[in-house]
Short mmCIF file of C-alpha atoms and ligand atoms in Angstrom, two decimals:
data_model
loop_
_atom_site.label_atom_id
_atom_site.label_comp_id
_atom_site.label_asym_id
_atom_site.label_seq_id
_atom_site.Cartn_x
_atom_site.Cartn_y
_atom_site.Cartn_z
CA UNK T 1 28.79 -54.39 -24.70
CA UNK T 2 29.78 -51.38 -22.64
CA UNK T 3 28.16 -49.24 -25.31
CA UNK T 4 24.82 -51.07 -25.01
CA UNK T 5 24.89 -50.86 -21.22
CA UNK T 6 25.34 -47.10 -21.31
CA UNK T 7 22.51 -46.79 -23.88
CA UNK T 8 20.22 -48.77 -21.54
CA UNK T 9 21.23 -46.66 -18.53
CA UNK T 10 20.44 -43.46 -20.44
CA UNK T 11 17.09 -44.90 -21.55
CA UNK T 12 16.03 -45.52 -17.95
CA UNK T 13 16.28 -41.82 -17.12
CA UNK T 14 14.26 -40.71 -20.16
CA UNK T 15 10.86 -42.26 -19.23
CA UNK T 16 9.60 -42.83 -22.77
CA UNK T 17 6.80 -45.00 -24.14
CA UNK T 18 7.52 -47.52 -26.88
CA UNK T 19 4.79 -49.21 -28.90
CA UNK T 20 5.37 -52.85 -29.90
CA UNK T 21 2.81 -53.67 -32.61
CA UNK T 22 3.72 -57.38 -32.66
CA UNK T 23 2.33 -57.85 -29.16
CA UNK T 24 1.27 -61.46 -29.63
CA UNK T 25 4.74 -62.59 -30.72
CA UNK T 26 6.62 -64.57 -28.08
CA UNK T 27 10.10 -62.93 -28.35
CA UNK T 28 8.44 -59.52 -28.33
CA UNK T 29 6.54 -60.36 -25.15
CA UNK T 30 9.68 -61.68 -23.47
CA UNK T 31 11.52 -58.51 -24.46
CA UNK T 32 8.63 -56.34 -23.22
CA UNK T 33 8.85 -58.11 -19.88
CA UNK T 34 12.57 -57.25 -19.60
CA UNK T 35 12.08 -53.67 -20.82
CA UNK T 36 9.42 -53.01 -18.18
CA UNK T 37 11.27 -54.97 -15.49
CA UNK T 38 14.48 -52.99 -16.03
CA UNK T 39 12.64 -49.66 -16.41
CA UNK T 40 13.98 -49.04 -19.92
CA UNK T 41 10.57 -47.82 -21.19
CA UNK T 42 6.85 -47.98 -20.71
CA UNK T 43 5.30 -50.34 -23.20
CA UNK T 44 2.15 -50.39 -25.35
CA UNK T 45 1.45 -53.84 -26.81
CA UNK T 46 -0.86 -54.09 -29.82
CA UNK T 47 -2.72 -57.30 -30.60
CA UNK T 48 -5.43 -59.65 -29.40
CA UNK T 49 -5.66 -59.12 -25.62
CA UNK T 50 -6.50 -62.75 -24.83
CA UNK T 51 -3.60 -64.10 -26.91
CA UNK T 52 -1.19 -61.62 -25.31
CA UNK T 53 -2.28 -62.48 -21.76
CA UNK T 54 -2.27 -66.23 -22.39
CA UNK T 55 1.18 -66.17 -24.04
CA UNK T 56 2.52 -64.10 -21.15
CA UNK T 57 1.05 -66.55 -18.62
CA UNK T 58 2.40 -69.59 -20.47
CA UNK T 59 5.90 -68.07 -20.40
CA UNK T 60 5.69 -66.86 -16.79
CA UNK T 61 6.02 -63.20 -17.86
CA UNK T 62 4.42 -61.45 -14.91
CA UNK T 63 5.87 -57.98 -15.40
CA UNK T 64 4.44 -57.60 -18.88
CA UNK T 65 1.00 -57.37 -17.30
CA UNK T 66 2.10 -53.78 -16.51
CA UNK T 67 1.99 -52.89 -20.19
CA UNK T 68 -0.90 -51.07 -21.83
CA UNK T 69 -2.60 -53.59 -24.12
CA UNK T 70 -4.62 -52.31 -27.08
CA UNK T 71 -6.42 -54.60 -29.47
CA UNK T 72 -6.66 -52.66 -32.76
CA UNK T 73 -9.85 -54.52 -33.74
CA UNK T 74 -11.64 -53.60 -30.48
CA UNK T 75 -10.04 -50.15 -30.13
CA UNK T 76 -12.57 -47.61 -28.84
CA UNK T 77 -10.91 -44.68 -30.65
CA UNK T 78 -10.80 -46.40 -34.03
CA UNK T 79 -12.95 -43.72 -35.70
CA UNK T 80 -10.75 -40.88 -34.39
CA UNK T 81 -7.57 -42.52 -35.66
CA UNK T 82 -9.20 -43.42 -38.99
CA UNK T 83 -10.05 -39.74 -39.43
CA UNK T 84 -6.47 -38.79 -38.65
CA UNK T 85 -5.16 -41.26 -41.23
CA UNK T 86 -7.75 -40.15 -43.78
CA UNK T 87 -6.63 -36.52 -43.39
CA UNK T 88 -2.97 -37.48 -43.81
CA UNK T 89 -3.46 -39.74 -46.86
CA UNK T 90 -6.61 -38.47 -48.66
CA UNK T 91 -4.44 -36.55 -51.16
CA UNK T 92 -3.01 -39.96 -52.16
CA UNK T 93 -6.54 -41.26 -52.84
CA UNK T 94 -7.13 -43.08 -49.53
CA UNK T 95 -10.87 -43.33 -48.74
CA UNK T 96 -12.41 -43.03 -45.28
CA UNK T 97 -13.40 -46.74 -45.37
CA UNK T 98 -9.88 -47.79 -46.33
CA UNK T 99 -8.51 -45.69 -43.48
CA UNK T 100 -10.86 -47.41 -41.02
CA UNK T 101 -9.63 -50.81 -42.19
CA UNK T 102 -5.95 -49.78 -41.98
CA UNK T 103 -6.34 -48.66 -38.35
CA UNK T 104 -7.01 -52.32 -37.50
CA UNK T 105 -3.52 -53.12 -38.81
CA UNK T 106 -1.19 -52.88 -35.77
CA UNK T 107 1.67 -51.49 -37.89
CA UNK T 108 -0.53 -48.56 -38.99
CA UNK T 109 -2.04 -48.01 -35.54
CA UNK T 110 1.46 -47.94 -34.00
CA UNK T 111 2.59 -45.08 -36.22
CA UNK T 112 -0.68 -43.21 -35.65
CA UNK T 113 -0.18 -43.51 -31.87
CA UNK T 114 3.25 -41.89 -32.33
CA UNK T 115 1.80 -39.17 -34.56
CA UNK T 116 -0.81 -38.47 -31.86
CA UNK T 117 1.85 -38.25 -29.11
CA UNK T 118 0.59 -41.34 -27.24
CA UNK T 119 3.84 -43.24 -27.91
CA UNK T 120 7.36 -41.87 -28.45
CA UNK T 121 8.74 -44.61 -30.69
CA UNK T 122 8.17 -48.04 -32.18
CA UNK T 123 10.09 -51.29 -32.56
CA UNK T 124 8.73 -53.96 -34.94
CA UNK T 125 9.84 -56.49 -37.51
CA UNK T 126 10.13 -59.72 -35.49
CA UNK T 127 7.35 -61.13 -37.65
CA UNK T 128 6.86 -58.56 -40.41
CA UNK T 129 9.06 -57.79 -43.43
CA UNK T 130 11.00 -54.51 -43.46
CA UNK T 131 8.82 -52.99 -46.17
CA UNK T 132 5.62 -53.61 -44.18
CA UNK T 133 7.10 -51.98 -41.07
CA UNK T 134 8.50 -48.99 -42.95
CA UNK T 135 5.68 -48.15 -45.36
CA UNK T 136 3.25 -46.80 -42.68
CA UNK T 137 6.15 -44.93 -41.08
CA UNK T 138 7.06 -43.27 -44.37
CA UNK T 139 3.44 -42.40 -45.07
CA UNK T 140 2.49 -41.10 -41.61
CA UNK T 141 5.64 -40.02 -39.74
CA UNK T 142 7.70 -38.92 -42.78
CA UNK T 143 11.29 -37.61 -42.81
CA UNK T 144 13.08 -34.94 -40.75
CA UNK T 145 13.06 -31.42 -42.20
CA UNK T 146 15.74 -31.13 -44.89
CA UNK T 147 16.09 -34.90 -45.24
CA UNK T 148 14.39 -36.77 -48.08
CA UNK T 149 15.53 -40.30 -47.42
CA UNK T 150 15.39 -42.71 -44.48
CA UNK T 151 18.30 -45.13 -44.18
CA UNK T 152 19.51 -47.79 -41.75
CA UNK T 153 22.86 -47.85 -39.94
CA UNK T 154 24.49 -50.77 -38.17
CA UNK T 155 26.88 -50.26 -35.28
CA UNK T 156 29.43 -53.01 -35.96
CA UNK T 157 31.25 -54.01 -32.78
CA UNK T 158 34.37 -55.83 -33.96
CA UNK T 159 36.29 -58.44 -31.99
CA UNK T 160 39.54 -56.54 -32.58
CA UNK T 161 39.88 -53.11 -31.01
CA UNK T 162 42.17 -51.64 -33.67
CA UNK T 163 39.41 -51.20 -36.26
CA UNK T 164 37.53 -47.88 -36.52
CA UNK T 165 36.82 -46.27 -33.16
CA UNK T 166 38.11 -48.66 -30.49
CA UNK T 167 36.69 -51.59 -32.46
CA UNK T 168 33.46 -49.89 -33.56
CA UNK T 169 32.62 -49.04 -37.19
CA UNK T 170 29.24 -47.69 -38.33
CA UNK T 171 27.93 -49.05 -41.66
CA UNK T 172 25.12 -47.50 -43.78
CA UNK T 173 22.80 -47.85 -45.61
CA UNK T 174 22.36 -51.53 -44.86
CA UNK T 175 18.59 -51.69 -44.56
CA UNK T 176 16.34 -49.30 -46.47
CA UNK T 177 17.03 -47.45 -49.71
CA UNK T 178 17.96 -49.78 -52.59
CA UNK T 179 19.54 -47.41 -55.11
CA UNK T 180 20.30 -43.91 -53.79
CA UNK T 181 21.22 -41.12 -56.20
CA UNK T 182 24.15 -38.82 -55.38
CA UNK T 183 22.08 -36.40 -53.29
CA UNK T 184 20.42 -39.22 -51.36
CA UNK T 185 23.80 -40.87 -50.77
CA UNK T 186 25.10 -37.55 -49.43
CA UNK T 187 22.14 -37.35 -47.01
CA UNK T 188 22.85 -40.92 -45.89
CA UNK T 189 26.47 -39.92 -45.16
CA UNK T 190 25.44 -36.85 -43.16
CA UNK T 191 22.80 -38.77 -41.17
CA UNK T 192 25.21 -41.64 -40.46
CA UNK T 193 27.79 -39.18 -39.15
CA UNK T 194 25.13 -37.79 -36.77
CA UNK T 195 24.16 -41.30 -35.65
CA UNK T 196 27.84 -42.11 -34.99
CA UNK T 197 28.33 -39.00 -32.90
CA UNK T 198 25.18 -39.68 -30.92
CA UNK T 199 25.45 -43.42 -30.34
CA UNK T 200 29.20 -44.12 -30.39
CA UNK T 201 30.13 -40.73 -28.95
CA UNK T 202 32.95 -40.45 -31.49
CA UNK T 203 33.88 -37.74 -33.98
CA UNK T 204 32.80 -39.31 -37.31
CA UNK T 205 35.40 -39.93 -40.04
CA UNK T 206 33.34 -40.88 -43.08
CA UNK T 207 34.61 -42.98 -46.00
CA UNK T 208 32.45 -43.00 -49.14
CA UNK T 209 33.06 -46.48 -50.50
CA UNK T 210 33.46 -47.59 -54.09
CA UNK T 211 35.41 -50.10 -56.16
CA UNK T 212 37.79 -47.26 -57.00
CA UNK T 213 40.17 -45.11 -54.93
CA UNK T 214 40.76 -41.53 -56.05
CA UNK T 215 40.25 -42.14 -59.75
CA UNK T 216 41.81 -45.59 -60.02
CA UNK T 217 38.75 -46.66 -62.06
CA UNK T 218 36.35 -44.70 -64.26
CA UNK T 219 32.66 -45.49 -64.25
CA UNK T 220 29.35 -43.67 -63.68
CA UNK T 221 29.04 -45.60 -60.36
CA UNK T 222 32.31 -44.01 -59.23
CA UNK T 223 31.17 -40.57 -60.40
CA UNK T 224 28.07 -40.93 -58.22
CA UNK T 225 30.17 -41.50 -55.10
CA UNK T 226 32.47 -38.53 -55.89
CA UNK T 227 29.43 -36.30 -56.45
CA UNK T 228 27.80 -37.53 -53.22
CA UNK T 229 31.00 -36.71 -51.30
CA UNK T 230 30.94 -33.15 -52.62
CA UNK T 231 27.23 -32.69 -51.84
CA UNK T 232 27.75 -34.01 -48.29
CA UNK T 233 30.49 -31.38 -47.80
CA UNK T 234 28.03 -28.70 -48.96
CA UNK T 235 25.32 -29.94 -46.57
CA UNK T 236 27.74 -30.13 -43.62
CA UNK T 237 30.95 -28.17 -44.27
CA UNK T 238 32.47 -29.33 -40.96
CA UNK T 239 32.08 -33.02 -41.81
CA UNK T 240 35.27 -35.10 -42.01
CA UNK T 241 34.58 -37.09 -45.16
CA UNK T 242 36.51 -38.44 -48.13
CA UNK T 243 35.76 -40.49 -51.22
CA UNK T 244 35.76 -42.33 -53.40
CA UNK T 245 37.70 -44.96 -51.43
CA UNK T 246 37.93 -48.74 -51.64
CA UNK T 247 37.17 -50.57 -48.41
CA UNK T 248 40.79 -51.54 -47.74
CA UNK T 249 41.98 -47.98 -48.38
CA UNK T 250 39.31 -46.76 -45.95
CA UNK T 251 40.21 -48.94 -42.98
CA UNK T 252 43.81 -50.21 -43.35
CA UNK T 253 46.36 -47.53 -42.49
CA UNK T 254 49.18 -48.67 -44.81
CA UNK T 255 46.83 -49.17 -47.78
CA UNK T 256 45.13 -45.81 -47.14
CA UNK T 257 48.53 -44.08 -47.15
CA UNK T 258 49.61 -45.72 -50.39
CA UNK T 259 46.33 -45.47 -52.35
CA UNK T 260 45.11 -42.09 -51.06
CA UNK T 261 48.15 -40.16 -49.81
CA UNK T 262 47.24 -37.02 -47.90
CA UNK T 263 43.71 -38.15 -47.04
CA UNK T 264 42.86 -37.73 -43.35
CA UNK T 265 40.14 -40.38 -43.66
CA UNK T 266 41.88 -43.14 -45.66
CA UNK T 267 43.08 -45.89 -43.33
CA UNK T 268 41.34 -44.21 -40.44
CA UNK T 269 37.59 -44.30 -41.12
CA UNK T 270 35.04 -45.11 -38.42
CA UNK T 271 32.00 -44.66 -40.73
CA UNK T 272 31.59 -46.61 -43.97
CA UNK T 273 28.93 -45.38 -46.41
CA UNK T 274 28.10 -47.93 -49.10
CA UNK T 275 27.11 -46.91 -52.63
CA UNK T 276 23.94 -49.06 -52.64
CA UNK T 277 21.75 -51.16 -50.35
CA UNK T 278 23.05 -54.31 -52.03
CA UNK T 279 26.64 -53.59 -51.04
CA UNK T 280 25.73 -52.36 -47.55
CA UNK T 281 23.41 -55.22 -46.64
CA UNK T 282 25.74 -57.92 -47.98
CA UNK T 283 28.79 -56.37 -46.29
CA UNK T 284 27.29 -56.07 -42.81
CA UNK T 285 26.06 -59.67 -42.90
CA UNK T 286 29.45 -60.98 -44.06
CA UNK T 287 31.34 -59.01 -41.40
CA UNK T 288 28.86 -60.22 -38.77
CA UNK T 289 29.19 -63.88 -39.78
CA UNK T 290 32.80 -64.19 -40.99
CA UNK T 291 34.47 -61.80 -38.53
CA UNK T 292 32.12 -62.54 -35.62
CA UNK T 293 31.22 -58.87 -35.20
CA UNK T 294 28.17 -57.89 -33.19
CA UNK T 295 25.78 -55.97 -35.45
CA UNK T 296 23.55 -53.57 -33.52
CA UNK T 297 20.70 -52.18 -35.60
CA UNK T 298 19.50 -51.28 -38.06
CA UNK T 299 19.17 -47.88 -36.43
CA UNK T 300 16.84 -46.00 -38.74
CA UNK T 301 17.94 -42.45 -39.40
CA UNK T 302 16.19 -39.53 -41.06
CA UNK T 303 12.66 -40.31 -39.82
CA UNK T 304 10.76 -37.54 -37.98
CA UNK T 305 10.15 -39.91 -35.02
CA UNK T 306 12.10 -43.02 -34.05
CA UNK T 307 10.81 -46.23 -35.59
CA UNK T 308 13.17 -49.17 -35.76
CA UNK T 309 12.92 -52.38 -37.70
CA UNK T 310 14.12 -55.79 -36.47
CA UNK T 311 15.34 -58.69 -38.50
CA UNK T 312 12.84 -61.57 -38.39
CA UNK T 313 15.66 -63.73 -37.02
CA UNK T 314 16.10 -61.38 -34.05
CA UNK T 315 16.68 -62.54 -30.49
CA UNK T 316 14.94 -61.26 -27.36
CA UNK T 317 18.02 -59.22 -26.47
CA UNK T 318 18.08 -57.68 -29.98
CA UNK T 319 14.56 -56.36 -29.29
CA UNK T 320 15.53 -55.03 -25.85
CA UNK T 321 18.66 -53.33 -27.28
CA UNK T 322 16.78 -51.73 -30.17
CA UNK T 323 14.05 -50.52 -27.79
CA UNK T 324 16.73 -48.85 -25.64
CA UNK T 325 18.23 -47.19 -28.72
CA UNK T 326 14.74 -46.05 -29.78
CA UNK T 327 14.17 -44.47 -26.35
CA UNK T 328 17.47 -42.59 -26.69
CA UNK T 329 16.49 -41.37 -30.16
CA UNK T 330 13.12 -40.22 -28.79
CA UNK T 331 14.87 -38.44 -25.93
CA UNK T 332 17.04 -36.48 -28.32
CA UNK T 333 20.24 -38.01 -26.94
CA UNK T 334 20.84 -39.48 -30.41
N1 ACO V 1 12.88 -42.68 -47.16
C1 ACO V 1 11.78 -41.92 -47.01
N2 ACO V 1 10.61 -42.14 -47.64
C2 ACO V 1 10.57 -43.19 -48.49
C3 ACO V 1 11.69 -44.03 -48.72
C4 ACO V 1 12.89 -43.74 -48.00
N3 ACO V 1 14.00 -44.49 -48.10
N4 ACO V 1 11.34 -44.98 -49.61
C5 ACO V 1 10.05 -44.77 -49.93
N5 ACO V 1 9.59 -43.68 -49.26
C6 ACO V 1 8.23 -43.12 -49.27
C7 ACO V 1 7.78 -42.68 -50.64
O1 ACO V 1 8.14 -41.33 -50.86
C8 ACO V 1 6.29 -42.87 -50.56
O2 ACO V 1 5.70 -41.82 -49.84
P1 ACO V 1 4.27 -41.26 -50.31
O3 ACO V 1 3.35 -42.46 -50.41
O4 ACO V 1 3.87 -40.32 -49.20
O5 ACO V 1 4.50 -40.62 -51.63
C9 ACO V 1 6.14 -44.11 -49.68
O6 ACO V 1 7.34 -44.19 -48.91
C10 ACO V 1 5.97 -45.39 -50.45
O7 ACO V 1 6.92 -45.33 -51.50
P2 ACO V 1 7.18 -46.51 -52.54
O8 ACO V 1 8.16 -46.04 -53.56
O9 ACO V 1 5.88 -47.07 -52.98
O10 ACO V 1 7.99 -47.43 -51.63
P3 ACO V 1 7.73 -48.92 -51.38
O11 ACO V 1 6.70 -49.03 -50.34
O12 ACO V 1 7.56 -49.68 -52.61
O13 ACO V 1 9.19 -49.26 -50.85
C11 ACO V 1 10.59 -49.84 -49.10
C12 ACO V 1 9.77 -48.71 -49.72
C13 ACO V 1 9.63 -50.93 -48.69
C14 ACO V 1 11.38 -49.39 -47.91
C15 ACO V 1 11.54 -50.38 -50.21
O14 ACO V 1 12.46 -49.37 -50.52
C16 ACO V 1 12.26 -51.62 -49.80
O15 ACO V 1 11.72 -52.72 -49.87
N6 ACO V 1 13.53 -51.49 -49.36
C17 ACO V 1 14.33 -52.63 -48.98
C18 ACO V 1 14.04 -53.05 -47.58
C19 ACO V 1 14.71 -54.34 -47.32
O16 ACO V 1 14.21 -55.38 -47.71
N7 ACO V 1 15.90 -54.29 -46.65
C20 ACO V 1 16.74 -55.43 -46.43
C21 ACO V 1 16.34 -56.20 -45.23
S1 ACO V 1 16.66 -55.33 -43.72
C22 ACO V 1 17.98 -56.13 -43.00
O17 ACO V 1 18.56 -57.03 -43.52
C23 ACO V 1 18.43 -55.56 -41.71
#
């Protein structure tokens, strides 16, 4: 909670603009009202102007009238943005007519507004699937230099303070890349360490998870995690990282000492990197539900500009929190 408050406070000083492409969606509008009211960001809402204004009125959301509202279908600069998209994607076979049609899709227009410097970041996903939010971002915004894969981290705020870093453990990848190879897994580890430093303000101690600890099992899946650990050390020689470790060896001191003696990470990790999206996504949801942890995210990492994806079951405060995180990412404080 304290963590989220400090993220919101930082956001207020950064004066960034966030585009919300699902502007007609009720939770999004309620969140936009709070974001503007609290000064967390300036807001661009995409969608049918009449629907947005009527929904705002019906819900008594006065402040949201301060947002910039753009209807992609009526957008005066449609041709300009279609040209931009055509130039970016023509090598992939996109035609000028197809580009013009795509600009009417709020998820495409949102990323083009970021590319053009009109918005600093985007939050979407309250009514669109992850893939539909991410695809335009991958195609138009692309990854950071030196990074080939975008991934999603969750800041897990546990009920008990003794886990991780004063009760906080960062999990990744829980949202994006289904089956990373060793190099991609190494990039995910390095990016998650950066996210941890920036958001949690802690020195990352990264455990590369597996069903084996230090050779207790032999399998190509284990080899991948060992190789990823070595590649991550090459990418960032200062990184505190160890693997392969089982989850209990990573987070329980006594088990870490007995299964991986001498490891500075075992029993002491505050970052857990999962070997696949299956394991990461299932684990964060189980910890959230069974242990009552608060799951903040997914915070997308590795993208050249901040775009964050919500779960379709998100609450209004989830949208506000993710917008504040997005502002911080755009401001370079993350
Ligand atoms: N990082 C960076 N770029 C990527 C990534 C990635 N992880 N994945 C795909 N791309 C790029 C490709 O290079 C390609 O770029 P190009 O067109 O310029 O060559 C483009 O994105 C499209 O690539 P495809 O392979 O066609 O990717 P596709 O669109 O089929 O899939 C997607 C990408 C949608 C993210 C897919 O990996 C996916 O569905 N992942 C799972 C998402 C999900 O459902 N998560 C769980 C729910 S989220 C939650 O519970 C919080």
